[in-house]
mmCIF file of C-alpha atoms in Angstrom:
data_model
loop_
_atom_site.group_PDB
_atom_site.id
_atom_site.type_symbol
_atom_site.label_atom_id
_atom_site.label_comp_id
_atom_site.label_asym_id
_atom_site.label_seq_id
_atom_site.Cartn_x
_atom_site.Cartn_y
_atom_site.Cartn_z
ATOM 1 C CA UNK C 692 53.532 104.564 186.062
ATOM 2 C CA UNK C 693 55.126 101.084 185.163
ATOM 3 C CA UNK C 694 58.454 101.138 183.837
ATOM 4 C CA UNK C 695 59.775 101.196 180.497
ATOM 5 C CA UNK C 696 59.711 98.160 178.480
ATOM 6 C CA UNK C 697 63.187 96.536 177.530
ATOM 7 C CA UNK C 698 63.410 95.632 173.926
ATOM 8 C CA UNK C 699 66.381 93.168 173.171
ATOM 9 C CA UNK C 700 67.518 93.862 169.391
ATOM 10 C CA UNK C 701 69.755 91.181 168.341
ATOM 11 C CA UNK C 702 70.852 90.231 164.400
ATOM 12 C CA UNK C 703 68.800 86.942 164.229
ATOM 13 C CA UNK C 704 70.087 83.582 162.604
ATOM 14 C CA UNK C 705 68.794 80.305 160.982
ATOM 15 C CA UNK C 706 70.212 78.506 163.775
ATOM 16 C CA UNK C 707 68.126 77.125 165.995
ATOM 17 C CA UNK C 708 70.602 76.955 168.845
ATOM 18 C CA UNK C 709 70.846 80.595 168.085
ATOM 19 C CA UNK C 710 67.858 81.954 168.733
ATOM 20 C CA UNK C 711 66.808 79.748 171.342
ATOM 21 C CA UNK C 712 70.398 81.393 173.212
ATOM 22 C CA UNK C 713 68.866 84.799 172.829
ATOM 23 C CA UNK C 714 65.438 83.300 173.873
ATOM 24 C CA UNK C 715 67.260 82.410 177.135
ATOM 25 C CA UNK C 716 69.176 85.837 177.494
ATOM 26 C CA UNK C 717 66.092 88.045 177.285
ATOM 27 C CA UNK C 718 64.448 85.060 179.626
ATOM 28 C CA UNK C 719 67.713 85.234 181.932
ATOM 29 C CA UNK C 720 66.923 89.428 182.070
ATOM 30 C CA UNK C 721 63.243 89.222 182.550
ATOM 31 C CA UNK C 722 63.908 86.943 185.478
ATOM 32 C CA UNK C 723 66.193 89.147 187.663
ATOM 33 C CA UNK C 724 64.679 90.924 190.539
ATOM 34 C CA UNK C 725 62.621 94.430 189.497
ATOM 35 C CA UNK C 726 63.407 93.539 186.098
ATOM 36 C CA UNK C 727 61.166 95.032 183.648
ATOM 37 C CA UNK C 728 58.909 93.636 180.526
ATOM 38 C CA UNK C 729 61.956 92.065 178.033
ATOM 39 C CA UNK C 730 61.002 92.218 174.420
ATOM 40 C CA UNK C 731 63.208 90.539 171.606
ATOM 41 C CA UNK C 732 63.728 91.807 167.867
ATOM 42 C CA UNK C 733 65.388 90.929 165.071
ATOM 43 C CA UNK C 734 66.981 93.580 162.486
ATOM 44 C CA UNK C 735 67.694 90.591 159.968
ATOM 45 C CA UNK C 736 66.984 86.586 159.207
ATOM 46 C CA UNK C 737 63.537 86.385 161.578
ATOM 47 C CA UNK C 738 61.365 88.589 162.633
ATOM 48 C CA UNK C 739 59.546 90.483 164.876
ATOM 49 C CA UNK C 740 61.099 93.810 163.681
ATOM 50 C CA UNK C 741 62.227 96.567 166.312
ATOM 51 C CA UNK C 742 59.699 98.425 164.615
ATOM 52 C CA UNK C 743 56.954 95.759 164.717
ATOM 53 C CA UNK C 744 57.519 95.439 168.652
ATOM 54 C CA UNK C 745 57.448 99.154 168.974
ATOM 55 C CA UNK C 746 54.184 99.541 167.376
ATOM 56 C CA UNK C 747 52.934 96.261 169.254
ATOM 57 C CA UNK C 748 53.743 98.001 172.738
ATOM 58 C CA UNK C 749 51.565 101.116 171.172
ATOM 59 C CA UNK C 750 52.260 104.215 173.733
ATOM 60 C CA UNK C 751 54.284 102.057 176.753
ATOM 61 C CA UNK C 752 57.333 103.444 177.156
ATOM 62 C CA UNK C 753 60.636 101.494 175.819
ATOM 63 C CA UNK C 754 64.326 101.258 175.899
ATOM 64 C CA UNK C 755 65.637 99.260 173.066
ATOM 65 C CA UNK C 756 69.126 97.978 173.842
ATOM 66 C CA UNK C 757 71.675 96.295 170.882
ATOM 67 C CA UNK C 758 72.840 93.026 171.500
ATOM 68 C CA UNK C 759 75.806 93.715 169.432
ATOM 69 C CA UNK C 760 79.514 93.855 170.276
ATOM 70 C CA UNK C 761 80.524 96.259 168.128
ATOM 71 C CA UNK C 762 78.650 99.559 166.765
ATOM 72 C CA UNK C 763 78.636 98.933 162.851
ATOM 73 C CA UNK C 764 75.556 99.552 160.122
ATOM 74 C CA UNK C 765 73.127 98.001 161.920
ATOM 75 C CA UNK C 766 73.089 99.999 165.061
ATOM 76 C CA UNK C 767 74.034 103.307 163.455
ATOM 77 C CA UNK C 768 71.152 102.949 160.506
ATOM 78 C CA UNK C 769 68.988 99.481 161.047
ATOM 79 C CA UNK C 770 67.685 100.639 164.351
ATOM 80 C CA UNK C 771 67.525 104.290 164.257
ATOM 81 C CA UNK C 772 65.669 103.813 161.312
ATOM 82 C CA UNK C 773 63.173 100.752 162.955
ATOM 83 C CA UNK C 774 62.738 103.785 165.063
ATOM 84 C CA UNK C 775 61.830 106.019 163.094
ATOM 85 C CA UNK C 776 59.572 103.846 161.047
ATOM 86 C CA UNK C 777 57.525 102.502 164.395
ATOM 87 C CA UNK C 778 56.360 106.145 164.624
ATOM 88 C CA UNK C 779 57.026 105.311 168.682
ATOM 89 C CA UNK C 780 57.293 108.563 170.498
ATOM 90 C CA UNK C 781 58.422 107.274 173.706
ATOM 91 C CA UNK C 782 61.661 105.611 173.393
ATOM 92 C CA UNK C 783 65.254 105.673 173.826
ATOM 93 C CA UNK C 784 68.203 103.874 172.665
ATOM 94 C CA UNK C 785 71.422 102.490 174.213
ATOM 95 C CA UNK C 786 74.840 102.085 173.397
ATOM 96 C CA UNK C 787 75.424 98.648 172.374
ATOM 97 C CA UNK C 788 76.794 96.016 174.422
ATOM 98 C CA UNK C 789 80.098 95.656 173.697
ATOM 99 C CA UNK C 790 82.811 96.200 173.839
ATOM 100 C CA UNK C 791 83.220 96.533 177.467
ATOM 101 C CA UNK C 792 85.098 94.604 180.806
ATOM 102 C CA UNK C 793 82.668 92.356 181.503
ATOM 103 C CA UNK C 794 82.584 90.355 178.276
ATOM 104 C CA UNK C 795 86.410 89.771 177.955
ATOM 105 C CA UNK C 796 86.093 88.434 181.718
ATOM 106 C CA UNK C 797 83.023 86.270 180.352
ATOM 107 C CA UNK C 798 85.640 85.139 177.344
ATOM 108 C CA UNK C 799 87.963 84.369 179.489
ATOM 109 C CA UNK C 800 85.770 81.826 180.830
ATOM 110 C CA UNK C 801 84.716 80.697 178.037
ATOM 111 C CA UNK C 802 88.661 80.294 176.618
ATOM 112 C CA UNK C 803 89.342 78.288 179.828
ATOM 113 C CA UNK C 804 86.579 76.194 179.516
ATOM 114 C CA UNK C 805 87.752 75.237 176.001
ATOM 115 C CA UNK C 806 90.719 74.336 177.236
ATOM 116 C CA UNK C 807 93.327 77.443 176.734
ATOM 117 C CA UNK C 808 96.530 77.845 179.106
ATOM 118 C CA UNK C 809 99.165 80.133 179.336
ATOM 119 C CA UNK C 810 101.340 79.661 175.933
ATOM 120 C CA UNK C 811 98.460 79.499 173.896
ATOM 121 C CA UNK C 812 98.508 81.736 170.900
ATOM 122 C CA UNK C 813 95.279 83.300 170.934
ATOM 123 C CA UNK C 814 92.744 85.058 167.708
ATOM 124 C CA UNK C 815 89.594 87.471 168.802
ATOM 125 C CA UNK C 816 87.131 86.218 166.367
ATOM 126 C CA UNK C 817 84.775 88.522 165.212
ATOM 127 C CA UNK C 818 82.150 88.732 162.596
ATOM 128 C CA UNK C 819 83.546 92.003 160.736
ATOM 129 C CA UNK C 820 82.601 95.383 159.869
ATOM 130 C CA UNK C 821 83.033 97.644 156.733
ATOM 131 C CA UNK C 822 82.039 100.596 159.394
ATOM 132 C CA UNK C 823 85.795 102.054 160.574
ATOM 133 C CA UNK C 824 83.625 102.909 164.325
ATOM 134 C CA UNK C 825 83.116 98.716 164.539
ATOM 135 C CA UNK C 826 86.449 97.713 163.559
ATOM 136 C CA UNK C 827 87.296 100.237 166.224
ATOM 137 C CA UNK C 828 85.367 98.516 168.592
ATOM 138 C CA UNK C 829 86.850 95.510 168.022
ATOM 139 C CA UNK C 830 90.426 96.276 168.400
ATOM 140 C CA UNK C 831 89.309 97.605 172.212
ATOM 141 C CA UNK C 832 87.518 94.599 172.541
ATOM 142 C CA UNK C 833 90.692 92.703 171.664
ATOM 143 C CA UNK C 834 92.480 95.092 174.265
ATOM 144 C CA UNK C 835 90.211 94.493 176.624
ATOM 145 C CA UNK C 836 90.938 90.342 176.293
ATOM 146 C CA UNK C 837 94.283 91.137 176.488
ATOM 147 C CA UNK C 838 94.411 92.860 179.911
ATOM 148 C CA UNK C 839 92.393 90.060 181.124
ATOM 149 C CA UNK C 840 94.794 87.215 179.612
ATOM 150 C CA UNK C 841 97.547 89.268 180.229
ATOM 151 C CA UNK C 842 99.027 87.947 176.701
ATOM 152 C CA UNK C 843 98.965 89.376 173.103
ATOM 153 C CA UNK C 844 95.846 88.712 171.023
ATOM 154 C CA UNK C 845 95.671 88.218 167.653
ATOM 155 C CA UNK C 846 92.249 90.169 165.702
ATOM 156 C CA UNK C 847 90.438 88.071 162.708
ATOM 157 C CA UNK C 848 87.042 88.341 161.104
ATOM 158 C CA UNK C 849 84.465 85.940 160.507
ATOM 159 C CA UNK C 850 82.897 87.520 157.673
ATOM 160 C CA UNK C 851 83.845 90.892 156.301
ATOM 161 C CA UNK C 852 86.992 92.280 156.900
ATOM 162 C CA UNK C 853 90.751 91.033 156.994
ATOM 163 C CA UNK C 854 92.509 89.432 158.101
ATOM 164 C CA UNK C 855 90.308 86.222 158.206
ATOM 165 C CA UNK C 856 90.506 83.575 161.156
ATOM 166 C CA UNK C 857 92.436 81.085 159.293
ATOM 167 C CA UNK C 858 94.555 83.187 157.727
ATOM 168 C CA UNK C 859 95.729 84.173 160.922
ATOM 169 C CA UNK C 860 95.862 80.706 162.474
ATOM 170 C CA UNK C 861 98.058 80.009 160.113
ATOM 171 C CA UNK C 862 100.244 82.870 160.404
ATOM 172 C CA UNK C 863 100.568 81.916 164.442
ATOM 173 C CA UNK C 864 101.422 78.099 163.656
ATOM 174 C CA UNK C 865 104.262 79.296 161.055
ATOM 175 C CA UNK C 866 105.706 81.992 163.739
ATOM 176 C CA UNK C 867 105.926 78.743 165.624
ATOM 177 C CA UNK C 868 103.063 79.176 167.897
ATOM 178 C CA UNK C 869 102.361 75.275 169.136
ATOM 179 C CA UNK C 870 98.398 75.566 170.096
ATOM 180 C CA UNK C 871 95.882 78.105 168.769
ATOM 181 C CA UNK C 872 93.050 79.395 170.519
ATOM 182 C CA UNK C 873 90.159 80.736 169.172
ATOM 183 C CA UNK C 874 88.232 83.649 171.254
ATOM 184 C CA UNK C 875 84.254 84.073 169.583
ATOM 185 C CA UNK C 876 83.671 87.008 169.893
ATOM 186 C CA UNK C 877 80.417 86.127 169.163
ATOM 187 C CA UNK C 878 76.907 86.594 171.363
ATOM 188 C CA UNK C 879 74.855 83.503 169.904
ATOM 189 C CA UNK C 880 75.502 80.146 167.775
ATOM 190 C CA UNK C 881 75.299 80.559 164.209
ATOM 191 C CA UNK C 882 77.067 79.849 160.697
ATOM 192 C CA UNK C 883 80.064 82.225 161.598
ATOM 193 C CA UNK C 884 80.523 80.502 164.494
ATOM 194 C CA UNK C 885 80.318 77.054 163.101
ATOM 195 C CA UNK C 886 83.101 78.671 160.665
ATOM 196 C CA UNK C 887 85.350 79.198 163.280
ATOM 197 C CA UNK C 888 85.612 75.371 163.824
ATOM 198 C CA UNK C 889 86.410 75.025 160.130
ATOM 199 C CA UNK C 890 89.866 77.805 160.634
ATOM 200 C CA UNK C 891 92.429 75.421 162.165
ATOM 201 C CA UNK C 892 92.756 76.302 165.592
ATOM 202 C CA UNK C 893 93.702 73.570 168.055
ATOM 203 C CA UNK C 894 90.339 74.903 170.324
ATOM 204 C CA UNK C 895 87.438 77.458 169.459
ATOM 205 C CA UNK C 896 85.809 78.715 172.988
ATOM 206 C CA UNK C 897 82.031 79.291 173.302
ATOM 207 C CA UNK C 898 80.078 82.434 171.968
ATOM 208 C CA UNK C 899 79.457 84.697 175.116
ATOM 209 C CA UNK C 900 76.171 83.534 175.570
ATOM 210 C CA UNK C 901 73.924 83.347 178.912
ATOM 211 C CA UNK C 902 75.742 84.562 181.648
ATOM 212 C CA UNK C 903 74.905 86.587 184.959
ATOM 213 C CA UNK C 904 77.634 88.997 183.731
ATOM 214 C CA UNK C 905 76.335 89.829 180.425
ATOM 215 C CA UNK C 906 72.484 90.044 182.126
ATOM 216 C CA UNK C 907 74.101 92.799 184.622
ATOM 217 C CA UNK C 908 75.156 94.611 181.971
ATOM 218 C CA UNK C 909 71.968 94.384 179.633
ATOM 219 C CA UNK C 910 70.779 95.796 182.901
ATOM 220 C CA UNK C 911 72.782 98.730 182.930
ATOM 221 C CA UNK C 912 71.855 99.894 179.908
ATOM 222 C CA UNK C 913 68.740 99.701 180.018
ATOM 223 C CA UNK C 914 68.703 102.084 183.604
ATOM 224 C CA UNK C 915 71.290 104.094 181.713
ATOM 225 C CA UNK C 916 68.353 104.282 178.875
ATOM 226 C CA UNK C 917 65.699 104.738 181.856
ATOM 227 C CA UNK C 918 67.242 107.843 182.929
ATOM 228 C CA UNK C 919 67.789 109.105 179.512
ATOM 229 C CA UNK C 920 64.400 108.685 178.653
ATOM 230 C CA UNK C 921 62.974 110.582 182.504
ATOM 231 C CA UNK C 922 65.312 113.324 181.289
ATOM 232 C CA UNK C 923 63.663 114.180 177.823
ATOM 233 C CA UNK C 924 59.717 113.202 178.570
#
């Protein structure tokens, strides 16, 4: 029997750079030794739909696994309900990817490659939640960065939520902060990340992106899912 396929469910965006970055993640995945058959969906913006892929892979087992960093509306209704809707009787779905240990180590190199050092003041920038469970997530996530940095970090939203990114930019620069870093916590490029260039911070480091760490642990969920899946079939 072949193994399950991985389905990739990321937001989607208008940005080109965007999607071709999750293009290259699921591509990065597929490519890794005994890796299985990567899907991608979208739950908003572009299509194909979780559901559409689902009913495209017709009775092949699946393990759908969120590319989100943070557990908000769309992975506690959009995908259970793509789900539900695919009429798919053979699949299982992970926790989401974030937060977790490996992406603050992967921000960390993103922060250095934009130029942060020890002094800098920096902000978690994240695209915001009205679910209480995300904004949860976040403030672990922020944790997380902190242990790594081993210096206090500031939480800001993108898009919903307060307090915004420049709001708290500001706030840094009048408690007499003298550079301001900006951590995206962000997977792909996209109009909230283009906004945090717009906030006022001295340097805004790279989304998390491609990297072997993030693969590894798209991996592990999806054998976490694997198992899952053996367990109930």
């Amino acid at each position: 029997m072949s193994a399950p396929a991985l389905v990739l469910v990321a937001h989607g965006t208008r940005s080109t750079r965007g999607v071709q970055m999750i293009a290259a993640l699921a591509e990065a995945v597929a490519a890794e030794a005994g890796a299985p058959r990567v899907r991608t969906a979208f739950v908003d913006v572009l299509g194909p739909s979780p559901a559409e892929v689902l009913r495209d892979l017709d009775s092949e087992a699946a393990v759908l696994v969120p590319a989100f960093l943070a557990s908000g509306y769309h992975v506690y209704q959009d995908v259970p309900r793509e789900v539900a809707e695919s009429g798919h009787r053979a699949v299982t779905v992970t926790p989401a990817m974030g937060p977790d240990a490996a992406l603050a180590r992967v921000m960390v190199l993103r922060l250095r490659a934009a130029g942060w050092r020890r002094g800098d003041a920096v902000v978690l920038a994240a695209a915001g939640s009205s679910d209480a469970r995300a904004r949860g997530d976040v403030r672990r996530a922020a944790g997380l960065l902190a242990e790594q940095l081993r210096v206090p970090v500031r939480i800001a939203y993108v898009a919903t939520g307060t307090p915004r990114v420049p709001e708290v930019v500001a706030e840094l620069r009048a408690a007499g902060a003298e550079r301001v870093v900006v951590a995206s916590y962000l997977l792909a490029h996209g109009l909230f990340h283009q906004r945090l260039h717009e906030a006022g911070a001295d340097a805004v480091a790279e989304p998390i992106g491609v990297h072997p760490a993030v693969v590894r642990l798209i991996l592990a969920r999806y054998r976490a899912g694997v198992r899952e899946l053996a367990e109930v079939r």
